[in-house]
Coordinates of C-alpha atoms in Angstrom, one line a residue:
Chain H
X1 CA 10.2 -49.5 11.7
X2 CA 11.7 -47.0 9.3
X3 CA 12.3 -43.5 10.6
X4 CA 10.4 -41.9 7.8
X5 CA 7.9 -43.9 5.8
X6 CA 6.3 -43.1 2.5
X7 CA 4.2 -45.1 0.1
X8 CA 6.6 -45.8 -2.9
X9 CA 3.8 -45.5 -5.4
X10 CA 3.6 -44.9 -8.2
X11 CA 0.7 -42.5 -7.6
X12 CA -1.0 -41.7 -10.9
X13 CA -3.4 -38.8 -11.2
X14 CA -5.0 -37.0 -14.2
X15 CA -3.9 -33.6 -15.2
X16 CA -5.8 -31.0 -13.2
X17 CA -6.5 -33.3 -10.3
X18 CA -5.2 -33.0 -6.7
X19 CA -2.3 -35.3 -5.8
X20 CA -2.0 -36.2 -2.2
X21 CA 1.3 -37.5 -0.8
X22 CA 1.7 -38.8 2.7
X23 CA 4.5 -39.4 5.1
X24 CA 4.8 -40.7 8.7
X25 CA 7.8 -40.4 11.0
X26 CA 8.8 -42.3 14.1
X27 CA 10.8 -39.7 16.2
X28 CA 8.4 -37.6 18.3
X29 CA 11.2 -35.1 18.9
X30 CA 11.2 -34.2 15.2
X31 CA 10.9 -30.5 14.7
X32 CA 11.2 -29.6 11.0
X33 CA 9.6 -31.2 8.1
X34 CA 10.4 -30.8 4.4
X35 CA 9.2 -31.9 1.0
X36 CA 11.7 -32.3 -1.8
X37 CA 11.0 -33.0 -5.4
X38 CA 13.5 -35.1 -7.4
X39 CA 13.4 -35.5 -11.1
X40 CA 15.1 -38.6 -12.6
X41 CA 18.8 -38.2 -12.6
X42 CA 18.7 -34.8 -10.8
X43 CA 19.3 -33.7 -7.3
X44 CA 16.5 -33.1 -4.8
X45 CA 15.1 -29.6 -4.7
X46 CA 13.1 -28.1 -1.9
X47 CA 9.4 -27.5 -2.4
X48 CA 8.0 -26.8 1.1
X49 CA 9.0 -26.8 4.7
X50 CA 6.7 -26.7 7.7
X51 CA 7.4 -26.5 11.4
X52 CA 4.0 -26.0 13.1
X53 CA 0.9 -28.1 13.2
X54 CA -1.6 -27.2 10.6
X55 CA -1.5 -26.2 6.9
X56 CA 1.0 -24.2 5.0
X57 CA 0.2 -23.1 1.5
X58 CA 2.5 -22.0 -1.3
X59 CA 1.0 -21.6 -4.7
X60 CA -0.4 -25.0 -5.8
X61 CA 1.3 -26.8 -2.9
X62 CA 0.0 -27.3 0.6
X63 CA 1.9 -29.0 3.4
X64 CA 0.0 -30.4 6.3
X65 CA 1.5 -31.4 9.6
X66 CA 0.0 -33.3 12.5
X67 CA 2.6 -33.9 15.2
X68 CA 0.2 -35.8 17.5
X69 CA -0.3 -38.4 14.7
X70 CA 3.3 -38.0 13.5
X71 CA 2.0 -37.4 10.0
X72 CA 2.9 -34.9 7.3
X73 CA 1.4 -34.6 3.9
X74 CA 1.8 -32.6 0.6
X75 CA -1.2 -31.7 -1.6
X76 CA -0.6 -30.6 -5.1
X77 CA -3.6 -28.8 -6.7
X78 CA -4.2 -28.6 -10.4
X79 CA -1.5 -31.2 -11.1
X80 CA 0.5 -30.8 -14.2
X81 CA 2.6 -33.3 -16.2
X82 CA 5.7 -31.4 -15.2
X83 CA 4.9 -32.3 -11.6
X84 CA 5.7 -35.9 -12.4
X85 CA 8.7 -36.8 -10.2
X86 CA 9.7 -38.5 -7.0
X87 CA 8.6 -36.6 -3.9
X88 CA 10.8 -37.0 -0.8
X89 CA 9.6 -36.4 2.7
X90 CA 12.4 -35.4 5.1
X91 CA 12.4 -34.9 8.8
X92 CA 14.9 -33.1 11.1
X93 CA 15.5 -33.3 14.8
X94 CA 16.9 -30.3 16.7
X95 CA 20.4 -31.5 16.0
X96 CA 20.5 -30.6 12.3
X97 CA 20.3 -34.2 11.2
X98 CA 17.8 -34.8 8.3
X99 CA 16.3 -38.2 7.6
X100 CA 14.7 -38.9 4.3
X101 CA 11.9 -41.3 3.3
X102 CA 12.3 -43.5 0.2
X103 CA 10.1 -41.2 -1.8
X104 CA 6.7 -41.5 -3.7
X105 CA 6.7 -41.5 -7.4
X106 CA 4.0 -39.3 -8.9
X107 CA 2.8 -39.6 -12.5
X108 CA 0.5 -36.9 -13.8
X109 CA -1.3 -38.0 -17.0
X110 CA -2.0 -35.4 -19.7
Chain A
X1 CA 24.8 -17.2 -5.3
X2 CA 26.6 -20.3 -6.5
X3 CA 24.9 -23.5 -5.4
X4 CA 26.5 -26.7 -4.0
X5 CA 28.9 -28.2 -6.6
X6 CA 30.1 -31.7 -6.8
X7 CA 32.9 -33.3 -8.8
X8 CA 33.0 -35.6 -10.7
X9 CA 29.5 -36.1 -11.9
X10 CA 30.2 -39.7 -12.8
X11 CA 32.9 -42.1 -11.8
X12 CA 33.3 -45.7 -13.0
X13 CA 36.0 -47.7 -11.1
X14 CA 36.9 -51.3 -10.6
X15 CA 36.5 -53.1 -7.3
X16 CA 39.5 -52.4 -5.1
X17 CA 40.3 -49.1 -6.6
X18 CA 40.2 -45.7 -4.8
X19 CA 37.8 -42.8 -5.6
X20 CA 37.7 -39.4 -4.1
X21 CA 34.6 -37.2 -4.4
X22 CA 34.6 -33.5 -3.9
X23 CA 32.0 -31.1 -2.7
X24 CA 32.0 -27.3 -2.5
X25 CA 29.1 -26.1 -0.4
X26 CA 27.4 -22.8 -0.7
X27 CA 29.7 -20.0 0.5
X28 CA 29.1 -19.3 4.2
X29 CA 27.3 -22.6 5.0
X30 CA 29.1 -24.1 7.9
X31 CA 26.9 -27.3 7.8
X32 CA 27.9 -29.8 5.2
X33 CA 26.4 -33.2 4.7
X34 CA 27.1 -36.3 2.7
X35 CA 24.3 -38.6 1.7
X36 CA 24.1 -41.7 -0.5
X37 CA 21.2 -43.1 -2.6
X38 CA 21.5 -46.7 -3.7
X39 CA 19.1 -47.8 -6.5
X40 CA 15.6 -48.0 -5.3
X41 CA 16.4 -47.1 -1.7
X42 CA 16.0 -43.9 0.3
X43 CA 18.6 -41.2 0.5
X44 CA 20.8 -42.3 3.4
X45 CA 22.7 -40.0 5.7
X46 CA 26.4 -40.5 5.9
X47 CA 27.8 -37.7 7.9
X48 CA 27.6 -34.1 8.9
X49 CA 30.4 -31.5 9.2
X50 CA 30.1 -28.3 11.1
X51 CA 33.0 -26.3 9.7
X52 CA 35.9 -28.6 9.8
X53 CA 34.6 -30.8 12.6
X54 CA 32.7 -34.1 12.2
X55 CA 29.4 -33.5 14.1
X56 CA 27.9 -36.8 13.3
X57 CA 29.4 -39.7 11.3
X58 CA 26.9 -42.3 12.4
X59 CA 25.9 -43.1 8.8
X60 CA 29.3 -44.0 7.5
X61 CA 29.1 -47.6 6.5
X62 CA 32.6 -48.7 7.4
X63 CA 36.2 -47.7 7.6
X64 CA 36.7 -47.8 3.9
X65 CA 35.0 -44.4 3.8
X66 CA 36.9 -41.3 4.9
X67 CA 35.5 -37.8 4.8
X68 CA 37.5 -34.7 5.4
X69 CA 36.8 -31.0 5.4
X70 CA 40.1 -29.3 6.0
X71 CA 39.8 -25.5 6.6
X72 CA 36.0 -25.8 6.8
X73 CA 35.4 -25.1 3.1
X74 CA 35.2 -27.9 0.6
X75 CA 34.9 -31.5 1.6
X76 CA 36.2 -34.8 0.1
X77 CA 34.8 -38.3 0.5
X78 CA 37.3 -41.1 -0.2
X79 CA 36.3 -44.7 -0.7
X80 CA 39.3 -47.0 -0.4
X81 CA 39.2 -49.8 -1.5
X82 CA 35.9 -49.6 -3.3
X83 CA 33.4 -52.6 -3.3
X84 CA 30.5 -53.4 -5.6
X85 CA 28.0 -52.3 -2.9
X86 CA 29.4 -48.8 -2.8
X87 CA 27.8 -48.1 -6.2
X88 CA 25.1 -45.4 -6.0
X89 CA 24.7 -41.6 -6.1
X90 CA 26.5 -39.6 -3.6
X91 CA 24.9 -36.3 -2.7
X92 CA 26.5 -33.4 -0.9
X93 CA 24.3 -30.8 0.8
X94 CA 24.8 -27.7 2.8
X95 CA 22.6 -25.6 5.0
X96 CA 22.5 -22.4 6.8
X97 CA 23.1 -22.2 10.6
X98 CA 19.6 -21.8 12.0
X99 CA 17.8 -24.9 13.2
X100 CA 15.3 -26.2 10.7
X101 CA 17.0 -24.6 7.7
X102 CA 16.6 -26.7 4.6
X103 CA 19.3 -28.6 2.8
X104 CA 20.6 -27.4 -0.5
X105 CA 21.8 -30.3 -2.6
X106 CA 24.5 -30.6 -5.2
X107 CA 23.9 -32.6 -8.4
X108 CA 25.5 -35.7 -7.0
X109 CA 28.2 -38.0 -8.1
X110 CA 27.1 -41.3 -9.7
X111 CA 29.6 -43.9 -8.6
X112 CA 29.7 -47.2 -10.4
X113 CA 32.0 -50.0 -9.1
X114 CA 32.5 -52.8 -11.5

């Protein structure tokens, strides 16, 4: 079992729709959870981080964490073509080590 | 604030040659990481420095890889001798000192071994 699992996609949504990206992790001791966006040929850039169960909203983005189910998700509302990228889920334990999932490719169709 | 910088951005070398990658973290970040992404795969952890000390090098694939961070500032990652499977994008990242702080990535070095 991989430590951080994501559906590789591609996930295709029309412009203006909600994109839902999901991630599961195996280490119950994980404490910090991150979503990064990576455009082709570029470095990952941080979108959201979440530490507590529940929802965290930032603009069009909402991160959801359920530690009991070892599940974290990212919702993108009013999806735009510029949101088309690979979204990486990352998980940290208390020891500063961050593990990444393989990423989900998102296509937003104009 | 300057971000994480990596050099070179691209490197093409022949199997058996040596390559050294450099990373300059964000000033003041004691935690420095090396990651590698091979085509189609996830970003894999290689190692973690705290200042000049190797905190965790469990991801280093073998003894052909040597990472250093003398003086606790910039870091180098040397591959010697390079093999075909070493091709990929090598990312450096740094972070602040509080637990749960996010990683800040450099633009990566794309290494191609032919």
